Short mmCIF file of C-alpha atoms and ligand atoms in Angstrom, two decimals:
data_model
loop_
_atom_site.label_atom_id
_atom_site.label_comp_id
_atom_site.label_asym_id
_atom_site.label_seq_id
_atom_site.Cartn_x
_atom_site.Cartn_y
_atom_site.Cartn_z
CA MET O 254 -15.96 19.55 -19.31
CA THR O 255 -15.56 15.81 -18.82
CA TRP O 256 -15.92 16.28 -15.07
CA LYS O 257 -19.29 17.85 -15.74
CA THR O 258 -20.27 15.00 -18.05
CA LEU O 259 -19.39 12.55 -15.31
CA HIS O 260 -21.39 14.44 -12.68
CA ASP O 261 -24.35 14.52 -15.08
CA LEU O 262 -24.02 10.80 -15.73
CA HIS O 263 -23.93 10.17 -12.01
CA ALA O 264 -27.03 12.30 -11.43
CA ALA O 265 -28.84 10.41 -14.16
CA THR O 266 -27.90 6.92 -12.97
CA LYS O 267 -27.48 7.14 -9.21
CA ASP O 268 -30.85 5.55 -8.44
CA ARG O 269 -30.29 2.66 -10.80
CA HIS O 270 -29.61 -0.69 -9.14
CA ILE O 271 -26.26 -2.14 -10.15
CA LEU O 272 -27.91 -5.55 -10.43
CA SER O 273 -30.06 -4.26 -13.30
CA LEU O 274 -26.90 -3.76 -15.36
CA PHE O 275 -26.44 -7.53 -15.41
CA GLU O 276 -29.43 -7.85 -17.71
CA ASP O 277 -26.65 -7.49 -20.26
CA PRO O 278 -25.18 -11.02 -20.25
CA ALA O 279 -21.84 -9.68 -21.51
CA ARG O 280 -21.44 -7.19 -18.65
CA ALA O 281 -19.00 -9.21 -16.51
CA GLU O 282 -16.70 -9.73 -19.48
CA ALA O 283 -17.02 -6.16 -20.77
CA PHE O 284 -16.31 -4.59 -17.38
CA SER O 285 -13.27 -6.72 -16.56
CA ALA O 286 -9.68 -6.44 -17.66
CA ARG O 287 -6.87 -8.93 -17.68
CA PHE O 288 -3.17 -8.85 -17.25
CA GLY O 289 -1.74 -12.31 -17.79
CA ASP O 290 -3.64 -14.52 -15.36
CA MET O 291 -4.76 -11.56 -13.28
CA LEU O 292 -8.37 -10.49 -13.62
CA PHE O 293 -9.79 -7.17 -12.46
CA ASP O 294 -13.59 -7.26 -12.37
CA PHE O 295 -15.32 -3.92 -11.92
CA SER O 296 -18.70 -5.02 -13.24
CA LYS O 297 -20.25 -4.81 -9.75
CA THR O 298 -20.13 -1.00 -9.89
CA ASN O 299 -22.58 1.48 -11.37
CA ILE O 300 -20.19 2.24 -14.22
CA ASP O 301 -21.78 1.68 -17.62
CA ALA O 302 -20.35 1.99 -21.12
CA GLN O 303 -21.00 5.72 -21.34
CA THR O 304 -19.45 6.38 -17.94
CA LEU O 305 -16.43 4.28 -18.76
CA GLU O 306 -15.93 6.18 -21.98
CA ALA O 307 -16.12 9.49 -20.12
CA LEU O 308 -13.71 8.26 -17.45
CA VAL O 309 -11.21 7.15 -20.07
CA SER O 310 -11.54 10.57 -21.75
CA LEU O 311 -10.89 12.18 -18.38
CA ALA O 312 -7.65 10.24 -18.05
CA ARG O 313 -6.62 11.16 -21.56
CA GLU O 314 -7.47 14.84 -21.13
CA ALA O 315 -5.61 14.98 -17.83
CA GLY O 316 -2.50 13.90 -19.72
CA VAL O 317 -2.04 10.50 -18.06
CA GLU O 318 -0.15 9.19 -21.08
CA GLU O 319 2.19 12.17 -21.29
CA ARG O 320 2.85 12.19 -17.54
CA ARG O 321 3.48 8.45 -17.64
CA THR O 322 6.15 8.94 -20.31
CA ALA O 323 7.59 11.82 -18.30
CA MET O 324 7.85 9.63 -15.21
CA PHE O 325 9.41 6.66 -16.95
CA THR O 326 11.95 8.79 -18.79
CA GLY O 327 13.26 10.56 -15.72
CA GLU O 328 11.67 14.00 -16.07
CA LYS O 329 11.49 15.89 -12.79
CA ILE O 330 7.78 15.42 -12.25
CA ASN O 331 8.10 15.82 -8.48
CA GLU O 332 8.13 19.54 -9.03
CA THR O 333 7.91 20.74 -5.43
CA GLU O 334 11.13 18.92 -4.63
CA GLY O 335 12.72 19.23 -8.09
CA ARG O 336 13.15 15.47 -8.40
CA ALA O 337 12.61 12.76 -10.96
CA VAL O 338 10.38 9.83 -9.94
CA LEU O 339 12.13 6.64 -10.89
CA HIS O 340 11.33 3.80 -8.51
CA THR O 341 10.57 1.96 -11.76
CA ALA O 342 14.32 2.08 -12.55
CA LEU O 343 14.94 -0.17 -9.53
CA ARG O 344 13.01 -2.99 -11.23
CA ASN O 345 14.15 -2.25 -14.77
CA LEU O 346 15.86 -5.63 -15.12
CA ASP O 347 16.02 -5.14 -18.90
CA GLU O 348 18.45 -2.30 -18.18
CA ARG O 349 16.78 0.02 -20.67
CA PRO O 350 18.84 3.23 -20.27
CA ILE O 351 17.15 5.91 -18.18
CA PHE O 352 18.72 9.34 -17.95
CA VAL O 353 18.60 11.83 -15.11
CA ASP O 354 20.52 15.05 -15.69
CA GLY O 355 22.17 13.45 -18.71
CA GLU O 356 23.41 10.38 -16.82
CA ASN O 357 22.17 6.83 -17.36
CA VAL O 358 21.13 5.69 -13.89
CA MET O 359 20.94 1.99 -14.72
CA PRO O 360 24.59 0.91 -14.24
CA LYS O 361 24.52 2.14 -10.64
CA VAL O 362 21.09 0.60 -9.97
CA MET O 363 22.30 -2.78 -11.20
CA GLU O 364 25.58 -2.52 -9.30
CA THR O 365 23.69 -1.85 -6.06
CA LEU O 366 21.30 -4.73 -6.76
CA GLU O 367 24.30 -6.99 -7.28
CA ARG O 368 25.93 -5.83 -4.03
CA MET O 369 22.66 -6.34 -2.16
CA GLY O 370 22.48 -9.86 -3.59
CA HIS O 371 26.00 -10.73 -2.45
CA PHE O 372 25.43 -9.36 1.01
CA ALA O 373 22.03 -11.04 1.38
CA GLU O 374 23.44 -14.39 0.30
CA ALA O 375 26.46 -14.00 2.61
CA VAL O 376 24.09 -13.39 5.53
CA ARG O 377 21.83 -16.28 4.52
CA SER O 378 24.68 -18.75 4.03
CA GLY O 379 26.43 -17.86 7.29
CA GLN O 380 29.46 -16.52 5.46
CA PHE O 381 28.80 -13.10 7.01
CA LYS O 382 29.15 -13.61 10.72
CA GLY O 383 28.41 -11.76 13.92
CA GLN O 384 30.69 -12.02 16.93
CA GLY O 385 28.90 -15.25 17.90
CA GLY O 386 28.83 -16.85 14.44
CA ALA O 387 26.22 -17.06 11.67
CA ILE O 388 23.40 -14.50 11.79
CA THR O 389 20.22 -15.95 13.25
CA ASP O 390 18.15 -12.74 13.45
CA VAL O 391 17.92 -9.56 11.43
CA VAL O 392 16.38 -6.44 12.95
CA ASN O 393 15.27 -3.81 10.44
CA ILE O 394 14.88 -0.36 11.97
CA GLY O 395 12.91 2.08 9.83
CA ILE O 396 9.53 3.76 9.64
CA GLY O 397 6.94 4.67 7.00
CA GLY O 398 8.26 3.80 3.56
CA SER O 399 11.39 2.33 5.15
CA ASP O 400 9.29 -0.20 7.04
CA LEU O 401 5.81 -0.81 5.65
CA GLY O 402 6.86 -2.33 2.32
CA PRO O 403 9.40 -4.84 3.66
CA VAL O 404 7.14 -5.74 6.62
CA MET O 405 4.25 -6.38 4.27
CA GLY O 406 6.46 -8.24 1.78
CA THR O 407 8.02 -10.49 4.41
CA LEU O 408 4.56 -11.53 5.59
CA ALA O 409 3.23 -11.86 2.06
CA LEU O 410 6.04 -14.11 0.94
CA ALA O 411 6.31 -16.21 4.10
CA PRO O 412 6.28 -19.49 2.11
CA TYR O 413 9.55 -18.38 0.47
CA HIS O 414 11.20 -17.25 3.72
CA ASP O 415 14.19 -19.53 4.21
CA GLY O 416 16.72 -17.02 5.53
CA PRO O 417 17.31 -15.89 9.12
CA ARG O 418 14.43 -14.64 11.27
CA LEU O 419 13.32 -11.10 10.42
CA HIS O 420 12.12 -8.50 12.91
CA TYR O 421 10.92 -4.98 12.27
CA VAL O 422 11.10 -2.00 14.62
CA SER O 423 9.45 1.25 13.61
CA ASN O 424 7.73 3.03 16.50
CA VAL O 425 9.69 5.45 18.68
CA ASP O 426 7.71 3.91 21.56
CA GLY O 427 10.48 2.09 23.44
CA ALA O 428 8.07 -0.80 23.89
CA HIS O 429 8.56 -1.75 20.25
CA ILE O 430 12.31 -2.18 20.30
CA ALA O 431 12.29 -3.59 23.83
CA ASP O 432 9.85 -6.34 22.81
CA VAL O 433 11.80 -7.15 19.66
CA LEU O 434 15.25 -7.27 21.25
CA LYS O 435 14.03 -9.33 24.18
CA GLY O 436 15.20 -12.86 23.59
CA LEU O 437 17.58 -12.04 20.72
CA ASN O 438 21.26 -12.86 20.92
CA PRO O 439 23.23 -9.67 20.14
CA GLU O 440 26.20 -11.77 19.02
CA THR O 441 24.21 -13.31 16.13
CA THR O 442 21.97 -10.35 15.28
CA LEU O 443 22.37 -8.07 12.27
CA VAL O 444 20.81 -4.60 12.45
CA LEU O 445 19.69 -2.82 9.28
CA VAL O 446 19.16 0.90 9.71
CA ALA O 447 16.71 1.79 6.95
CA SER O 448 16.19 5.49 6.39
CA LYS O 449 16.24 7.38 3.15
CA THR O 450 17.23 10.61 4.88
CA PHE O 451 19.06 8.99 7.82
CA THR O 452 17.68 11.79 9.98
CA THR O 453 14.25 10.43 10.95
CA ILE O 454 14.07 10.80 14.69
CA GLU O 455 12.25 7.54 15.38
CA THR O 456 14.72 5.51 13.36
CA MET O 457 17.86 7.17 14.66
CA THR O 458 16.65 6.89 18.27
CA ASN O 459 15.92 3.18 17.83
CA ALA O 460 19.26 2.67 16.05
CA ASP O 461 21.06 4.21 19.04
CA THR O 462 19.13 1.93 21.40
CA ALA O 463 20.04 -1.13 19.32
CA LYS O 464 23.68 -0.09 19.19
CA ALA O 465 23.81 0.35 22.96
CA TRP O 466 22.09 -3.04 23.48
CA MET O 467 24.57 -4.74 21.19
CA GLY O 468 27.53 -2.83 22.61
CA LYS O 469 27.00 -4.45 26.02
CA VAL O 470 28.12 -7.79 24.58
CA VAL O 471 29.61 -7.25 21.15
CA LYS O 472 33.04 -5.59 20.93
CA ASP O 473 32.43 -3.84 17.62
CA PRO O 474 28.65 -3.38 17.23
CA ALA O 475 29.01 -1.23 14.11
CA ALA O 476 30.38 -4.33 12.36
CA GLN O 477 26.93 -5.92 12.79
CA PHE O 478 25.13 -2.89 11.38
CA ALA O 479 24.25 -2.13 7.75
CA ALA O 480 22.58 1.00 6.38
CA LEU O 481 19.97 1.45 3.64
CA SER O 482 19.88 5.11 2.78
CA SER O 483 20.34 7.86 0.24
CA ASN O 484 22.35 9.98 2.71
CA LEU O 485 25.82 8.47 2.47
CA GLU O 486 27.39 11.31 4.42
CA LYS O 487 25.25 10.55 7.46
CA THR O 488 25.69 6.75 7.24
CA GLY O 489 29.47 7.33 7.20
CA ALA O 490 29.26 9.62 10.21
CA TYR O 491 27.27 6.90 12.01
CA GLY O 492 30.30 4.63 11.66
CA ILE O 493 28.89 2.05 9.26
CA ASP O 494 31.47 0.59 6.88
CA PRO O 495 30.67 1.77 3.32
CA GLU O 496 30.82 -1.90 2.27
CA ARG O 497 27.58 -2.41 4.18
CA VAL O 498 25.92 0.80 3.05
CA PHE O 499 23.37 0.37 0.27
CA GLY O 500 22.55 3.71 -1.24
CA PHE O 501 19.85 4.99 -3.52
CA GLU O 502 19.09 8.30 -5.15
CA ASP O 503 16.64 11.03 -4.22
CA TRP O 504 14.46 10.02 -7.19
CA VAL O 505 13.21 7.05 -5.17
CA GLY O 506 10.38 8.20 -2.90
CA GLY O 507 10.20 6.58 0.55
CA ARG O 508 6.85 4.90 -0.03
CA TYR O 509 8.01 3.61 -3.43
CA SER O 510 11.35 2.33 -2.19
CA MET O 511 10.95 -1.36 -1.39
CA TRP O 512 12.26 -2.32 -4.84
CA GLY O 513 15.79 -1.18 -3.98
CA PRO O 514 18.01 -1.20 -0.87
CA ILE O 515 15.01 -0.68 1.43
CA GLY O 516 13.94 -4.14 0.24
CA LEU O 517 17.17 -5.71 1.58
CA PRO O 518 15.48 -7.32 4.61
CA LEU O 519 12.99 -8.98 2.27
CA MET O 520 15.85 -10.13 0.08
CA ILE O 521 17.62 -11.63 3.10
CA ALA O 522 14.40 -13.44 3.98
CA ILE O 523 13.55 -14.89 0.57
CA GLY O 524 16.90 -14.85 -1.24
CA ALA O 525 18.26 -12.83 -4.14
CA GLU O 526 16.60 -14.97 -6.81
CA ASN O 527 13.11 -14.66 -5.37
CA PHE O 528 13.70 -10.95 -4.88
CA ARG O 529 14.53 -10.67 -8.60
CA ALA O 530 11.28 -12.48 -9.37
CA PHE O 531 9.50 -9.82 -7.30
CA LEU O 532 11.26 -7.12 -9.37
CA ALA O 533 10.36 -8.96 -12.58
CA GLY O 534 6.70 -8.87 -11.52
CA GLY O 535 6.91 -5.12 -11.01
CA LEU O 536 8.61 -4.68 -14.38
CA ALA O 537 5.93 -6.74 -16.14
CA MET O 538 3.25 -4.47 -14.65
CA ASP O 539 5.26 -1.41 -15.75
CA LYS O 540 5.22 -2.68 -19.31
CA HIS O 541 1.50 -3.35 -19.18
CA PHE O 542 0.92 0.14 -17.76
CA CYS O 543 3.00 1.73 -20.52
CA GLU O 544 1.68 -0.34 -23.40
CA ALA O 545 -1.94 -1.38 -22.83
CA PRO O 546 -4.65 0.92 -24.20
CA LEU O 547 -6.19 3.01 -21.42
CA GLN O 548 -9.49 1.11 -21.45
CA GLU O 549 -7.67 -2.22 -20.94
CA ASN O 550 -5.00 -0.91 -18.63
CA LEU O 551 -5.33 -2.30 -15.09
CA PRO O 552 -3.73 0.58 -13.15
CA VAL O 553 -5.74 3.09 -15.20
CA LEU O 554 -9.00 1.20 -14.63
CA LEU O 555 -8.39 0.89 -10.89
CA ALA O 556 -7.74 4.62 -10.80
CA LEU O 557 -10.85 5.46 -12.83
CA VAL O 558 -13.06 3.33 -10.61
CA GLY O 559 -11.49 5.14 -7.65
CA ILE O 560 -12.16 8.57 -9.14
CA TRP O 561 -15.74 7.59 -9.97
CA HIS O 562 -16.46 6.45 -6.43
CA ASN O 563 -14.64 9.20 -4.55
CA GLN O 564 -14.72 12.39 -6.60
CA ILE O 565 -17.93 11.76 -8.56
CA CYS O 566 -20.16 9.64 -6.30
CA GLY O 567 -18.75 11.25 -3.14
CA HIS O 568 -17.80 8.08 -1.24
CA ALA O 569 -14.98 9.31 0.97
CA THR O 570 -13.40 6.01 1.89
CA ARG O 571 -12.52 2.75 0.24
CA ALA O 572 -11.99 -0.58 1.91
CA VAL O 573 -9.22 -2.88 0.71
CA LEU O 574 -10.16 -6.43 1.58
CA PRO O 575 -7.56 -9.05 0.70
CA TYR O 576 -8.80 -12.61 1.14
CA GLU O 577 -5.23 -13.63 1.77
CA GLN O 578 -4.03 -13.72 5.37
CA ARG O 579 -0.48 -13.07 4.21
CA LEU O 580 -1.57 -9.68 2.86
CA LEU O 581 -2.36 -8.67 6.43
CA ARG O 582 -0.29 -5.51 6.18
CA LEU O 583 -1.29 -4.55 2.63
CA PRO O 584 -3.99 -2.13 3.85
CA ALA O 585 -1.45 -0.36 6.10
CA TYR O 586 1.01 -0.21 3.21
CA LEU O 587 -1.67 1.19 0.90
CA GLN O 588 -2.64 3.75 3.50
CA GLN O 589 0.79 5.31 3.21
CA LEU O 590 1.05 4.78 -0.54
CA GLU O 591 -2.33 6.32 -1.32
CA MET O 592 -2.89 8.80 1.50
CA GLU O 593 0.63 10.23 1.68
CA SER O 594 0.68 10.47 -2.12
CA ASN O 595 -2.76 11.90 -2.87
CA GLY O 596 -3.80 13.50 0.41
CA LYS O 597 -3.11 17.04 -0.80
CA ARG O 598 -5.25 20.17 -0.85
CA VAL O 599 -3.26 22.13 -3.39
CA SER O 600 -2.76 21.14 -7.00
CA MET O 601 0.51 21.08 -8.89
CA ASP O 602 0.16 24.76 -9.83
CA GLY O 603 -0.23 25.88 -6.19
CA LYS O 604 -3.97 26.54 -6.45
CA ASP O 605 -6.65 25.06 -4.21
CA LEU O 606 -7.72 21.62 -5.40
CA GLU O 607 -11.05 21.88 -7.20
CA ARG O 608 -12.35 18.58 -5.85
CA ASN O 609 -11.74 16.15 -3.05
CA SER O 610 -8.27 14.72 -2.63
CA GLY O 611 -7.65 10.98 -2.54
CA PRO O 612 -9.82 8.73 -0.37
CA VAL O 613 -9.36 7.37 3.12
CA VAL O 614 -8.04 3.84 2.60
CA TRP O 615 -8.56 1.15 5.18
CA GLY O 616 -9.13 -2.57 5.49
CA GLU O 617 -8.29 -5.95 6.92
CA PRO O 618 -8.00 -9.39 5.44
CA GLY O 619 -11.10 -11.48 4.95
CA THR O 620 -12.59 -13.48 6.43
CA ASN O 621 -11.63 -11.72 9.69
CA GLY O 622 -13.11 -8.38 8.66
CA GLN O 623 -16.46 -10.09 8.07
CA HIS O 624 -16.71 -10.65 11.80
CA ALA O 625 -15.78 -7.07 12.62
CA PHE O 626 -16.72 -4.14 10.38
CA TYR O 627 -18.64 -5.68 7.46
CA GLN O 628 -21.85 -5.03 9.38
CA LEU O 629 -21.46 -1.34 8.62
CA ILE O 630 -20.48 -2.01 5.02
CA HIS O 631 -23.67 -4.01 4.49
CA GLN O 632 -26.20 -2.08 6.54
CA GLY O 633 -24.62 1.23 7.57
CA THR O 634 -25.96 4.46 6.12
CA ARG O 635 -22.82 5.30 4.16
CA VAL O 636 -21.70 3.54 1.01
CA ILE O 637 -18.16 2.15 1.18
CA PRO O 638 -16.78 0.91 -2.11
CA CYS O 639 -14.97 -2.35 -1.44
CA GLU O 640 -11.94 -3.73 -3.21
CA PHE O 641 -11.78 -7.49 -2.81
CA MET O 642 -8.67 -9.45 -3.71
CA VAL O 643 -8.16 -13.18 -3.75
CA GLY O 644 -5.66 -15.72 -5.04
CA ALA O 645 -7.01 -18.62 -7.10
CA GLU O 646 -4.67 -20.93 -5.24
CA GLY O 647 -3.03 -21.05 -1.84
CA HIS O 648 0.37 -22.38 -0.88
CA GLU O 649 -1.02 -25.24 1.20
CA PRO O 650 -2.30 -28.00 -1.12
CA GLU O 651 -3.16 -30.12 1.91
CA LEU O 652 -5.53 -27.33 3.03
CA ALA O 653 -7.14 -26.74 -0.37
CA HIS O 654 -10.59 -27.19 1.21
CA GLN O 655 -9.88 -24.17 3.44
CA HIS O 656 -8.83 -22.15 0.43
CA ARG O 657 -12.08 -23.00 -1.34
CA LEU O 658 -13.97 -21.79 1.70
CA LEU O 659 -11.95 -18.56 1.63
CA VAL O 660 -12.76 -18.00 -2.06
CA ALA O 661 -16.45 -18.72 -1.48
CA ASN O 662 -16.53 -16.16 1.32
CA CYS O 663 -14.86 -13.51 -0.80
CA LEU O 664 -17.28 -13.98 -3.68
CA ALA O 665 -20.26 -14.23 -1.33
CA GLN O 666 -19.49 -10.83 0.16
CA SER O 667 -19.40 -9.01 -3.16
CA GLU O 668 -22.56 -10.86 -4.20
CA ALA O 669 -24.32 -9.84 -0.98
CA LEU O 670 -23.26 -6.22 -1.45
CA LEU O 671 -24.62 -6.28 -4.97
CA ARG O 672 -27.92 -8.06 -4.35
CA GLY O 673 -28.81 -7.22 -0.81
CA ARG O 674 -32.01 -8.67 0.66
CA SER O 675 -35.36 -6.97 0.14
CA LEU O 676 -38.04 -6.36 2.78
CA GLU O 677 -40.21 -8.97 1.08
CA GLU O 678 -37.48 -11.59 1.31
CA ALA O 679 -36.72 -10.70 4.92
CA THR O 680 -40.43 -10.80 5.78
CA GLU O 681 -40.79 -14.22 4.22
CA ILE O 682 -37.83 -15.57 6.19
CA MET O 683 -39.18 -14.22 9.49
CA ALA O 684 -42.74 -15.34 8.77
CA LYS O 685 -41.42 -18.88 8.33
CA LYS O 686 -40.02 -18.58 11.82
CA GLY O 687 -43.51 -17.92 13.10
CA LEU O 688 -43.54 -14.15 13.52
CA GLU O 689 -46.56 -12.11 12.53
CA GLY O 690 -48.12 -8.67 12.66
CA GLU O 691 -46.14 -5.70 13.95
CA GLU O 692 -43.39 -7.87 15.39
CA LEU O 693 -42.87 -9.51 11.99
CA GLU O 694 -42.56 -6.11 10.33
CA ARG O 695 -40.18 -4.79 12.96
CA GLN O 696 -37.91 -7.84 12.93
CA ALA O 697 -37.92 -8.05 9.14
CA ARG O 698 -36.75 -4.45 8.78
CA HIS O 699 -33.61 -5.25 10.78
CA ARG O 700 -32.84 -8.02 8.33
CA VAL O 701 -33.02 -5.94 5.16
CA PHE O 702 -29.80 -5.41 3.20
CA PRO O 703 -30.07 -2.47 0.80
CA GLY O 704 -27.58 -4.01 -1.66
CA ASN O 705 -26.59 -1.93 -4.67
CA ARG O 706 -23.22 -1.37 -2.98
CA PRO O 707 -20.26 -1.23 -5.34
CA SER O 708 -17.24 -3.48 -5.21
CA THR O 709 -14.40 -4.64 -7.41
CA THR O 710 -12.54 -7.94 -7.29
CA LEU O 711 -8.95 -8.62 -8.24
CA VAL O 712 -8.16 -12.28 -8.81
CA TYR O 713 -4.55 -13.38 -9.12
CA PRO O 714 -3.22 -16.90 -9.61
CA LYS O 715 -1.13 -17.51 -6.45
CA LEU O 716 0.83 -15.10 -4.29
CA THR O 717 4.31 -15.84 -5.66
CA PRO O 718 7.10 -13.22 -5.51
CA GLU O 719 6.35 -12.32 -9.13
CA VAL O 720 2.62 -11.90 -8.61
CA PHE O 721 3.28 -9.93 -5.44
CA GLY O 722 5.50 -7.57 -7.47
CA GLN O 723 2.74 -7.17 -10.05
CA ILE O 724 0.18 -6.30 -7.37
CA ILE O 725 2.37 -3.67 -5.71
CA ALA O 726 3.32 -2.03 -9.01
CA LEU O 727 -0.37 -2.09 -9.98
CA TYR O 728 -1.27 -0.06 -6.90
CA GLU O 729 1.66 2.31 -7.33
CA HIS O 730 0.55 3.18 -10.85
CA ARG O 731 -3.08 3.46 -9.76
CA VAL O 732 -2.05 6.11 -7.25
CA PHE O 733 -0.02 7.87 -9.95
CA VAL O 734 -2.96 7.95 -12.39
CA GLU O 735 -5.35 9.24 -9.71
CA GLY O 736 -2.81 11.91 -8.82
CA VAL O 737 -2.46 13.02 -12.45
CA ILE O 738 -6.24 13.21 -12.89
CA LEU O 739 -6.55 15.30 -9.72
CA GLY O 740 -3.59 17.48 -10.70
CA ILE O 741 -1.73 16.50 -7.53
CA ASN O 742 1.98 15.98 -7.02
CA SER O 743 1.82 12.42 -5.66
CA PHE O 744 5.48 12.39 -4.73
CA ASP O 745 5.95 14.95 -1.98
CA GLN O 746 4.62 14.82 1.61
CA TRP O 747 4.77 18.28 3.15
CA GLY O 748 1.85 17.38 5.37
CA VAL O 749 4.04 15.31 7.66
CA GLU O 750 6.42 18.16 8.46
CA LEU O 751 4.51 20.34 10.92
CA GLY O 752 3.95 17.55 13.44
CA LYS O 753 7.65 16.63 13.27
CA GLU O 754 8.69 20.23 13.99
CA LEU O 755 6.23 20.62 16.85
CA ALA O 756 7.33 17.31 18.41
CA LEU O 757 10.92 18.55 18.51
CA ALA O 758 9.80 21.79 20.13
CA LEU O 759 7.60 19.97 22.64
CA GLU O 760 10.20 17.53 23.88
CA PRO O 761 11.80 20.08 26.30
CA VAL O 762 8.32 20.98 27.54
CA VAL O 763 7.63 17.29 28.27
CA THR O 764 10.99 16.92 30.04
CA GLY O 765 10.32 20.09 32.03
CA GLU O 766 13.29 22.04 30.64
CA SER O 767 10.95 24.57 29.06
CA ASP O 768 7.74 26.08 30.42
CA GLY O 769 6.18 25.98 26.95
CA ALA O 770 5.38 29.68 26.83
CA GLY O 771 3.17 30.41 23.83
CA LYS O 772 1.67 26.92 23.70
CA ASP O 773 -2.11 26.56 23.87
CA GLY O 774 -3.84 25.74 27.14
CA SER O 775 -4.90 22.25 26.13
CA THR O 776 -1.38 21.17 25.17
CA LEU O 777 0.08 22.63 28.39
CA GLY O 778 -2.67 21.03 30.48
CA LEU O 779 -1.96 17.62 28.93
CA VAL O 780 1.78 18.00 29.56
CA ARG O 781 1.10 18.97 33.19
CA HIS O 782 -1.12 15.95 33.70
CA ILE O 783 1.36 13.53 32.12
CA ARG O 784 4.25 14.97 34.13
CA ALA O 785 2.23 14.65 37.33
CA LEU O 786 1.39 10.99 36.57
CA ALA O 787 4.88 10.06 35.40
CA GLY O 788 6.43 11.54 38.52
O1 F6P V 204 6.53 10.36 7.37
C1 F6P V 204 7.22 10.99 6.36
C2 F6P V 204 8.32 10.18 5.77
O2 F6P V 204 9.19 11.05 5.16
C3 F6P V 204 7.83 9.14 4.77
O3 F6P V 204 7.55 9.66 3.54
C4 F6P V 204 8.96 8.19 4.79
O4 F6P V 204 8.61 6.98 4.21
C5 F6P V 204 9.25 8.10 6.26
O5 F6P V 204 9.03 9.41 6.73
C6 F6P V 204 10.62 7.63 6.63
O6 F6P V 204 11.63 8.45 6.14
P1 F6P V 204 13.12 7.99 6.09
O7 F6P V 204 13.22 6.79 5.22
O8 F6P V 204 13.89 9.15 5.55
O9 F6P V 204 13.57 7.64 7.49
#
């Protein structure tokens, strides 16, 4: 019923210019929400009071509050895998008891956090040594959720990076590991094998390559390896001393795992204390998500704006545009978080989804994106809702003038999307340049910006570990709320399986051991061509 109300509201308001909503002087304040010093402004969208009310009702009717409680209390809401969803336990520094199958999971979570802290500090201080002395370089081998979070976090928190150099290898393309290992000293390198399952082919192949590289020089390479995984049997079989194995439970999903052992590389980079501040930020957002009324709740509002734009207005993609160079990899991280979580065509009950699944998420930091794809955002034929983010302050006081320029650019883009430039304005500009007649008309038309394009802006104080934790938890919960509203299980990822199976079956065809009988003509033709070129 509420879906219908929302579609009706959209039909009734879709031709209204967003700018007209600002005739209400209180709009910016009314269509913004705060969490501490963080401000989420969604006033530059076509959402009005009636729409917001309907969206909040939608969340309530979908059972967001009940599902939220179920998640935080360890119910097995990942029904297709029969698992609880408790990445929030990893940042539960208050140690509020959380039970799974009758057992409080917190003592083990805290014990692992403590062990991670000791190990990280031993590596950072030089107390943990490689064959050649103190560790100078750490190579994290993992992919997807075992890579994207720590990679993004290490870049994001670069001003706090005072530990050894960090390198990340994810792609099975040998070029990746070859480029990373080139120039490293195996005697002072620590390798972290990060894999929840410890079976992912890319990661295990790269781990073998790293072991062989190290083994050429280091007598006992396994002594310079640590494992971050929930499969302790496999880490043992790989020969890694249990002292350097940091385990977690199956209730931590890969793309939600950077708060625990998968975050160890980040912890080594920034230190245990800063890592705790990151966890504290996540915990603070958890509390806000659990306690704030839906209409003031940041993750809920982000989700509702997302549902409005994608499922109601029909905008299939959303651009994430951090005006923060250090959030360079946030869009890639969010692609996995959002698209692996909510890219499903079947709802929780096994029926076809009644509406579109989650959006295509993409983006790049500003101002770089402005000189690349913003053209299409401003003047293309499709509407792309934009999510701007910017810190009030940078980490370089001596470059404050550059930061002000960055902020001005961020705000200018959302203003331009809102206002646009009319044909009259464009004509006036071109007439001043001396054009007239048909040529004036033609040139002016190219310079028209339709405007009326929706965007939101998230302002945070400064990208400290704590604020970074708040931002990541904010997006996690946004994905959760969208998933609940769509009736999706946001915590499985069956869609990645088929390709994995087919790759295994194709390997002998590529090597020539199998003739690939039964494969389609295109695939066989491509293999033939590659084999002919590769010799
Ligand atoms: O691509 C699927 C996936 O299972 C992701 O969900 C996960 O983050 C990634 O592979 C890596 O998995 P693992 O940590 O088990 O190596």
